[in-house]
Amino acid sequence: MPAAVTSITRFDAAVLLRRIAVAAVVAMAACGPLGLLFDVPLPALWLRAATVGLAGVLAFSILERWPRRLPKRVARWALQVGGVALAVPFTTLSIYLFSTEVGAPPFWAVPERLSGVALLTMAGLLLGPWTAVAALVRQKDALARHQALAFDLERSELARQALDARLKLMQAQVAPHFLFNTLANVQALVDVGSPQAPAVLRSLTAYLRAAVPQLHDGGDTLGQEVRLVEAYLALMHMRMPDRLRYSLHVDASLESILCPAMTLLTLVENAVRHGIDPAEEGGSIDIGIERRGTRCLIRVADSGVGFSQSGLPGTGLATLRERLALTFGGDAQLRLMARQPQGVCAEVEFPALESMP
């Protein structure tokens, strides 16, 4: 059952209970002046008045939805108020008719009881329809507010589902991008006929077997990202052992922190592909992950060719920026800075949230 329908059903139950409570209170209020005129104990008088009130609530509630369709000239609210007005004398007569003891004269033959019928009916007709009108006004406002809240809730849920779908779509886009870049890096080694090529391909196969399932999981932890990057850098170091140096400094308390899949790997892959690879002398990549208050800071600094030769940030960084926005709702930043004398420093900062088990 949709959330909005369930919410409206609960709203109906709450409204019915509130109507019964109001009828009981109105009956209690009516007992004050009626008690001065009736020679009846107050509890018995309240019981009669409450019965009349409940009959009015029953008529009001039934006519609220039945019949389902009305002639155009008949308003629903008028039918409900009229139903309450009819329920009052009918219920009053029934109370006195069925409360007459066997063998006793009928209530209309006893002036005191006949007077009681008249007074209780009059009080019911004075209070019942007006109470129904007041209930209609309040109900209209309350229903409008409740429906607005229910629609807001449903709209929020649809927006969340749309964000999830968009995030999964972007995740699916990241997978081929990552695979093509990695294969392109290794292809260079195979092309020159390096004796290390078979070992590199075996390492690549093992690495992809471990990495690809994480691409489809969506959520990830920083610890998984670090292990993935360690495997990637080991693989790249096999390809260019004399040209690539790297270091990794990670705050161990951040391993279980939520991190969008491929965040760290995208930064490192970018540093290798656009920084170290084009440089004749190669270079180094320094990775630091630390906690700053309630936030996490990832820094990937390379000594490669820098912005002057690598050009504008590629698709991987643009996609990463959007995935961070979808995951953290704008509470994450991706910064790129030039290093002196050369190289690029990429920083990602986001809230340090524990990943759900």
CSV table of C-alpha atoms in Angstrom, one decimal:
chain,number,residue,atom,x,y,z
A,1,MET,CA,0.0,0.0,0.0
A,2,PRO,CA,1.5,3.4,-0.9
A,3,ALA,CA,2.7,5.5,2.0
A,4,ALA,CA,0.3,8.3,1.3
A,5,VAL,CA,-2.8,5.9,1.3
A,6,THR,CA,-1.6,4.4,4.6
A,7,SER,CA,-1.1,7.8,6.1
A,8,ILE,CA,-4.6,8.9,5.1
A,9,THR,CA,-6.2,5.7,6.6
A,10,ARG,CA,-4.5,6.5,9.9
A,11,PHE,CA,-5.7,10.0,9.5
A,12,ASP,CA,-9.3,8.7,9.2
A,13,ALA,CA,-9.0,6.6,12.4
A,14,ALA,CA,-7.6,9.6,14.3
A,15,VAL,CA,-10.5,11.8,13.0
A,16,LEU,CA,-13.1,9.2,14.1
A,17,LEU,CA,-11.7,9.0,17.6
A,18,ARG,CA,-11.6,12.8,17.9
A,19,ARG,CA,-15.2,13.0,16.8
A,20,ILE,CA,-16.3,10.5,19.5
A,21,ALA,CA,-14.3,12.4,22.1
A,22,VAL,CA,-16.0,15.7,21.0
A,23,ALA,CA,-19.4,14.1,21.2
A,24,ALA,CA,-18.7,12.9,24.8
A,25,VAL,CA,-17.5,16.4,25.8
A,26,VAL,CA,-20.5,18.1,24.2
A,27,ALA,CA,-22.9,15.6,26.0
A,28,MET,CA,-21.2,16.4,29.3
A,29,ALA,CA,-21.6,20.1,28.7
A,30,ALA,CA,-25.3,19.7,27.8
A,31,CYS,CA,-25.9,17.8,31.0
A,32,GLY,CA,-25.3,21.0,33.1
A,33,PRO,CA,-28.5,22.9,32.1
A,34,LEU,CA,-30.4,19.7,31.4
A,35,GLY,CA,-29.7,18.4,35.0
A,36,LEU,CA,-31.5,21.4,36.3
A,37,LEU,CA,-34.7,20.4,34.5
A,38,PHE,CA,-34.5,16.6,34.7
A,39,ASP,CA,-35.2,14.6,37.8
A,40,VAL,CA,-32.6,12.0,36.6
A,41,PRO,CA,-29.2,11.1,38.1
A,42,LEU,CA,-26.4,12.9,36.3
A,43,PRO,CA,-24.7,9.7,35.0
A,44,ALA,CA,-27.9,8.4,33.5
A,45,LEU,CA,-28.6,11.8,31.9
A,46,TRP,CA,-25.0,11.9,30.5
A,47,LEU,CA,-25.4,8.4,29.1
A,48,ARG,CA,-28.6,9.4,27.2
A,49,ALA,CA,-27.0,12.6,25.9
A,50,ALA,CA,-23.8,10.7,24.9
A,51,THR,CA,-25.9,8.1,23.1
A,52,VAL,CA,-27.5,10.9,21.1
A,53,GLY,CA,-24.1,12.4,20.4
A,54,LEU,CA,-22.7,9.1,19.2
A,55,ALA,CA,-25.7,8.5,16.9
A,56,GLY,CA,-24.9,12.0,15.4
A,57,VAL,CA,-21.3,11.0,14.9
A,58,LEU,CA,-22.3,7.7,13.3
A,59,ALA,CA,-24.7,9.5,10.9
A,60,PHE,CA,-22.1,12.2,10.1
A,61,SER,CA,-19.4,9.6,9.4
A,62,ILE,CA,-21.5,7.3,7.3
A,63,LEU,CA,-22.9,10.2,5.1
A,64,GLU,CA,-19.3,11.5,4.7
A,65,ARG,CA,-18.7,8.8,2.0
A,66,TRP,CA,-22.1,7.3,1.4
A,67,PRO,CA,-23.7,7.4,-1.1
A,68,ARG,CA,-20.5,7.7,-3.2
A,69,ARG,CA,-22.1,9.9,-5.8
A,70,LEU,CA,-24.7,12.7,-5.1
A,71,PRO,CA,-26.8,14.7,-7.4
A,72,LYS,CA,-25.1,18.0,-8.3
A,73,ARG,CA,-27.7,20.0,-6.4
A,74,VAL,CA,-27.0,18.2,-3.1
A,75,ALA,CA,-23.9,19.2,-1.2
A,76,ARG,CA,-22.1,16.6,0.9
A,77,TRP,CA,-21.8,18.9,3.8
A,78,ALA,CA,-25.6,19.6,3.8
A,79,LEU,CA,-26.3,15.9,3.7
A,80,GLN,CA,-24.1,15.3,6.8
A,81,VAL,CA,-25.5,18.2,8.8
A,82,GLY,CA,-29.1,17.0,7.9
A,83,GLY,CA,-28.2,13.5,8.9
A,84,VAL,CA,-27.1,14.7,12.3
A,85,ALA,CA,-30.3,16.7,12.7
A,86,LEU,CA,-32.4,13.6,11.8
A,87,ALA,CA,-30.4,11.3,14.1
A,88,VAL,CA,-31.1,13.4,17.2
A,89,PRO,CA,-34.9,12.9,17.5
A,90,PHE,CA,-34.8,9.4,16.1
A,91,THR,CA,-32.2,8.4,18.8
A,92,THR,CA,-34.0,10.2,21.6
A,93,LEU,CA,-37.3,8.5,20.8
A,94,SER,CA,-35.5,5.1,20.6
A,95,ILE,CA,-33.9,5.7,24.0
A,96,TYR,CA,-37.2,6.4,25.7
A,97,LEU,CA,-39.0,3.7,23.8
A,98,PHE,CA,-36.6,0.9,24.8
A,99,SER,CA,-36.0,2.2,28.3
A,100,THR,CA,-39.7,1.9,29.2
A,101,GLU,CA,-40.1,-1.0,31.5
A,102,VAL,CA,-42.5,-3.8,30.6
A,103,GLY,CA,-46.0,-3.1,31.8
A,104,ALA,CA,-45.3,0.6,32.4
A,105,PRO,CA,-47.3,3.2,30.5
A,106,PRO,CA,-45.6,4.5,27.3
A,107,PHE,CA,-43.4,7.5,27.6
A,108,TRP,CA,-45.8,9.8,25.8
A,109,ALA,CA,-48.4,9.0,28.5
A,110,VAL,CA,-46.1,10.2,31.3
A,111,PRO,CA,-45.7,14.0,31.2
A,112,GLU,CA,-42.3,14.0,32.9
A,113,ARG,CA,-40.8,11.5,30.3
A,114,LEU,CA,-42.5,13.2,27.4
A,115,SER,CA,-41.0,16.5,28.6
A,116,GLY,CA,-37.6,14.7,28.8
A,117,VAL,CA,-37.9,13.6,25.2
A,118,ALA,CA,-38.7,17.2,24.1
A,119,LEU,CA,-35.9,18.8,26.1
A,120,LEU,CA,-33.3,16.2,25.0
A,121,THR,CA,-34.3,16.5,21.4
A,122,MET,CA,-34.2,20.3,21.6
A,123,ALA,CA,-30.8,20.3,23.2
A,124,GLY,CA,-29.6,17.8,20.5
A,125,LEU,CA,-30.9,19.9,17.7
A,126,LEU,CA,-29.3,23.1,19.1
A,127,LEU,CA,-25.9,21.5,19.6
A,128,GLY,CA,-25.7,18.7,17.1
A,129,PRO,CA,-25.9,20.5,13.7
A,130,TRP,CA,-23.7,23.4,14.8
A,131,THR,CA,-21.1,21.0,16.2
A,132,ALA,CA,-21.2,19.2,12.8
A,133,VAL,CA,-20.7,22.5,10.9
A,134,ALA,CA,-17.7,23.3,13.2
A,135,ALA,CA,-16.3,19.8,12.6
A,136,LEU,CA,-16.6,20.2,8.8
A,137,VAL,CA,-14.7,23.5,8.9
A,138,ARG,CA,-11.9,22.1,11.1
A,139,GLN,CA,-11.8,18.9,9.1
A,140,LYS,CA,-11.3,20.7,5.9
A,141,ASP,CA,-8.3,22.6,7.2
A,142,ALA,CA,-6.8,19.6,8.9
A,143,LEU,CA,-7.3,17.4,5.8
A,144,ALA,CA,-5.6,20.0,3.6
A,145,ARG,CA,-2.6,20.2,5.9
A,146,HIS,CA,-2.4,16.4,6.2
A,147,GLN,CA,-2.6,15.9,2.5
A,148,ALA,CA,0.1,18.5,2.0
A,149,LEU,CA,2.4,16.7,4.4
A,150,ALA,CA,1.6,13.3,2.8
A,151,PHE,CA,2.4,14.7,-0.7
A,152,ASP,CA,5.6,16.3,0.6
A,153,LEU,CA,6.6,13.0,2.1
A,154,GLU,CA,5.8,11.1,-1.2
A,155,ARG,CA,7.7,13.8,-3.2
A,156,SER,CA,10.7,13.5,-1.0
A,157,GLU,CA,10.7,9.7,-1.4
A,158,LEU,CA,10.4,10.0,-5.2
A,159,ALA,CA,13.3,12.5,-5.2
A,160,ARG,CA,15.4,10.1,-3.1
A,161,GLN,CA,14.7,7.2,-5.5
A,162,ALA,CA,15.6,9.5,-8.4
A,163,LEU,CA,18.9,10.3,-6.8
A,164,ASP,CA,19.6,6.7,-6.1
A,165,ALA,CA,18.9,5.8,-9.7
A,166,ARG,CA,21.1,8.6,-11.0
A,167,LEU,CA,23.9,7.5,-8.7
A,168,LYS,CA,23.7,3.9,-9.9
A,169,LEU,CA,23.7,5.2,-13.5
A,170,MET,CA,26.9,7.2,-12.9
A,171,GLN,CA,28.4,4.2,-11.1
A,172,ALA,CA,27.7,2.2,-14.3
A,173,GLN,CA,29.4,4.9,-16.3
A,174,VAL,CA,32.5,4.8,-14.1
A,175,ALA,CA,33.1,1.1,-14.6
A,176,PRO,CA,34.0,1.1,-18.3
A,177,HIS,CA,35.9,4.4,-18.0
A,178,PHE,CA,38.1,2.8,-15.3
A,179,LEU,CA,38.6,-0.4,-17.2
A,180,PHE,CA,39.5,1.3,-20.5
A,181,ASN,CA,42.0,3.6,-18.8
A,182,THR,CA,43.7,0.7,-17.0
A,183,LEU,CA,43.9,-1.4,-20.1
A,184,ALA,CA,45.4,1.5,-22.0
A,185,ASN,CA,48.1,1.9,-19.4
A,186,VAL,CA,49.0,-1.8,-19.6
A,187,GLN,CA,48.8,-1.9,-23.4
A,188,ALA,CA,51.9,0.3,-23.7
A,189,LEU,CA,53.9,-2.3,-21.8
A,190,VAL,CA,52.7,-5.1,-24.0
A,191,ASP,CA,53.3,-3.2,-27.2
A,192,VAL,CA,57.1,-2.8,-26.5
A,193,GLY,CA,57.3,-6.6,-25.9
A,194,SER,CA,58.5,-6.2,-22.3
A,195,PRO,CA,59.3,-9.6,-20.6
A,196,GLN,CA,57.2,-8.3,-17.7
A,197,ALA,CA,54.1,-8.2,-19.8
A,198,PRO,CA,52.8,-11.7,-18.9
A,199,ALA,CA,53.3,-11.0,-15.1
A,200,VAL,CA,51.6,-7.6,-15.5
A,201,LEU,CA,48.6,-9.1,-17.3
A,202,ARG,CA,48.2,-11.8,-14.6
A,203,SER,CA,48.3,-9.1,-11.9
A,204,LEU,CA,45.8,-7.0,-13.9
A,205,THR,CA,43.4,-10.0,-14.2
A,206,ALA,CA,43.6,-10.6,-10.4
A,207,TYR,CA,43.2,-6.9,-9.7
A,208,LEU,CA,40.2,-6.5,-12.0
A,209,ARG,CA,38.6,-9.6,-10.4
A,210,ALA,CA,38.7,-7.9,-7.1
A,211,ALA,CA,37.9,-4.4,-8.2
A,212,VAL,CA,34.9,-4.9,-10.6
A,213,PRO,CA,32.5,-6.2,-7.9
A,214,GLN,CA,33.1,-3.1,-5.9
A,215,LEU,CA,32.2,-0.9,-8.9
A,216,HIS,CA,28.6,-2.3,-8.8
A,217,ASP,CA,28.1,-2.1,-5.0
A,218,GLY,CA,27.6,1.7,-5.1
A,219,GLY,CA,28.6,2.3,-1.5
A,220,ASP,CA,32.2,1.8,-0.3
A,221,THR,CA,34.4,2.4,2.6
A,222,LEU,CA,37.6,4.3,2.7
A,223,GLY,CA,39.5,1.1,3.8
A,224,GLN,CA,38.3,-0.7,0.6
A,225,GLU,CA,39.3,2.3,-1.5
A,226,VAL,CA,42.8,2.3,0.0
A,227,ARG,CA,43.3,-1.5,-0.6
A,228,LEU,CA,42.1,-1.0,-4.2
A,229,VAL,CA,44.6,1.8,-4.8
A,230,GLU,CA,47.5,-0.1,-3.2
A,231,ALA,CA,46.8,-2.9,-5.7
A,232,TYR,CA,46.5,-0.4,-8.6
A,233,LEU,CA,49.8,1.3,-7.7
A,234,ALA,CA,51.6,-2.0,-7.3
A,235,LEU,CA,50.4,-2.9,-10.8
A,236,MET,CA,51.5,0.5,-12.3
A,237,HIS,CA,54.8,0.2,-10.5
A,238,MET,CA,55.4,-3.2,-12.3
A,239,ARG,CA,54.8,-1.3,-15.6
A,240,MET,CA,57.2,1.5,-14.9
A,241,PRO,CA,59.4,0.5,-12.0
A,242,ASP,CA,62.0,3.3,-12.6
A,243,ARG,CA,59.6,6.1,-13.2
A,244,LEU,CA,56.9,5.8,-10.6
A,245,ARG,CA,57.4,6.2,-6.8
A,246,TYR,CA,54.6,6.5,-4.4
A,247,SER,CA,53.8,6.8,-0.6
A,248,LEU,CA,50.6,6.2,1.3
A,249,HIS,CA,49.7,7.7,4.7
A,250,VAL,CA,46.3,6.8,6.0
A,251,ASP,CA,44.7,7.5,9.4
A,252,ALA,CA,43.6,3.9,10.4
A,253,SER,CA,40.5,5.3,12.2
A,254,LEU,CA,39.0,6.3,8.9
A,255,GLU,CA,38.9,2.8,7.3
A,256,SER,CA,35.1,2.4,8.0
A,257,ILE,CA,34.2,5.8,6.8
A,258,LEU,CA,31.6,6.0,3.9
A,259,CYS,CA,33.4,6.9,0.6
A,260,PRO,CA,31.8,6.7,-2.8
A,261,ALA,CA,33.3,3.9,-4.8
A,262,MET,CA,36.3,4.8,-7.0
A,263,THR,CA,36.9,8.2,-5.3
A,264,LEU,CA,40.5,7.7,-4.3
A,265,LEU,CA,41.2,5.5,-7.3
A,266,THR,CA,40.0,8.2,-9.7
A,267,LEU,CA,42.4,10.7,-8.2
A,268,VAL,CA,45.3,8.3,-8.3
A,269,GLU,CA,44.5,7.1,-11.8
A,270,ASN,CA,44.4,10.7,-12.9
A,271,ALA,CA,47.8,11.4,-11.4
A,272,VAL,CA,49.3,8.4,-13.2
A,273,ARG,CA,47.7,8.9,-16.5
A,274,HIS,CA,47.9,12.7,-16.8
A,275,GLY,CA,50.8,13.5,-14.5
A,276,ILE,CA,53.4,10.8,-14.3
A,277,ASP,CA,52.9,9.0,-17.6
A,278,PRO,CA,53.6,12.0,-19.8
A,279,ALA,CA,56.7,13.1,-17.8
A,280,GLU,CA,60.1,11.9,-19.2
A,281,GLU,CA,61.6,11.5,-15.7
A,282,GLY,CA,58.4,10.0,-14.2
A,283,GLY,CA,57.6,11.2,-10.7
A,284,SER,CA,56.1,10.5,-7.4
A,285,ILE,CA,52.6,10.3,-6.0
A,286,ASP,CA,52.0,11.1,-2.3
A,287,ILE,CA,48.7,10.0,-0.9
A,288,GLY,CA,47.5,11.3,2.5
A,289,ILE,CA,44.2,10.6,4.2
A,290,GLU,CA,43.5,12.4,7.5
A,291,ARG,CA,40.6,13.4,9.8
A,292,ARG,CA,39.8,17.1,10.3
A,293,GLY,CA,37.3,17.4,13.0
A,294,THR,CA,34.1,15.8,11.7
A,295,ARG,CA,35.4,15.7,8.1
A,296,CYS,CA,37.7,13.5,6.1
A,297,LEU,CA,40.4,14.9,3.8
A,298,ILE,CA,42.0,13.0,1.0
A,299,ARG,CA,45.0,14.5,-0.7
A,300,VAL,CA,46.8,13.1,-3.8
A,301,ALA,CA,49.8,15.1,-4.9
A,302,ASP,CA,52.0,14.2,-7.9
A,303,SER,CA,55.2,15.6,-9.3
A,304,GLY,CA,54.1,15.1,-12.9
A,305,VAL,CA,53.8,17.5,-15.8
A,306,GLY,CA,51.1,19.6,-14.1
A,307,PHE,CA,48.3,21.5,-15.7
A,308,SER,CA,50.4,23.2,-18.4
A,309,GLN,CA,50.8,19.9,-20.3
A,310,SER,CA,48.0,17.7,-19.0
A,311,GLY,CA,45.2,20.1,-20.0
A,312,LEU,CA,41.8,20.5,-18.4
A,313,PRO,CA,40.5,17.9,-15.9
A,314,GLY,CA,39.0,14.9,-17.7
A,315,THR,CA,35.7,13.0,-17.5
A,316,GLY,CA,36.8,11.0,-14.4
A,317,LEU,CA,37.1,14.1,-12.2
A,318,ALA,CA,33.8,15.6,-13.6
A,319,THR,CA,32.0,12.4,-12.8
A,320,LEU,CA,33.6,12.2,-9.4
A,321,ARG,CA,32.5,15.7,-8.6
A,322,GLU,CA,28.9,14.8,-9.4
A,323,ARG,CA,29.0,11.5,-7.5
A,324,LEU,CA,30.2,13.4,-4.4
A,325,ALA,CA,27.4,15.9,-4.8
A,326,LEU,CA,24.8,13.0,-5.1
A,327,THR,CA,26.2,11.2,-2.1
A,328,PHE,CA,26.8,14.1,0.3
A,329,GLY,CA,24.2,16.6,-1.0
A,330,GLY,CA,26.7,19.4,-1.7
A,331,ASP,CA,28.6,18.9,1.6
A,332,ALA,CA,31.8,17.7,-0.2
A,333,GLN,CA,34.4,19.6,-2.2
A,334,LEU,CA,36.9,18.5,-4.9
A,335,ARG,CA,39.8,20.9,-5.3
A,336,LEU,CA,42.7,20.9,-7.8
A,337,MET,CA,45.8,22.9,-7.2
A,338,ALA,CA,49.1,23.4,-9.1
A,339,ARG,CA,52.3,22.4,-7.2
A,340,GLN,CA,55.7,24.1,-7.4
A,341,PRO,CA,57.9,23.5,-9.2
A,342,GLN,CA,55.6,21.1,-11.0
A,343,GLY,CA,52.8,18.7,-10.5
A,344,VAL,CA,49.2,18.8,-9.3
A,345,CYS,CA,47.6,18.3,-5.9
A,346,ALA,CA,44.0,17.0,-5.8
A,347,GLU,CA,42.0,17.2,-2.5
A,348,VAL,CA,38.6,15.8,-1.7
A,349,GLU,CA,36.9,16.7,1.6
A,350,PHE,CA,33.6,15.3,2.8
A,351,PRO,CA,31.8,14.4,6.1
A,352,ALA,CA,33.4,11.5,8.0
A,353,LEU,CA,30.3,9.3,8.2
A,354,GLU,CA,30.4,5.7,9.3
A,355,SER,CA,29.4,3.3,6.6
A,356,MET,CA,26.2,1.3,7.3
A,357,PRO,CA,27.1,-2.4,8.1
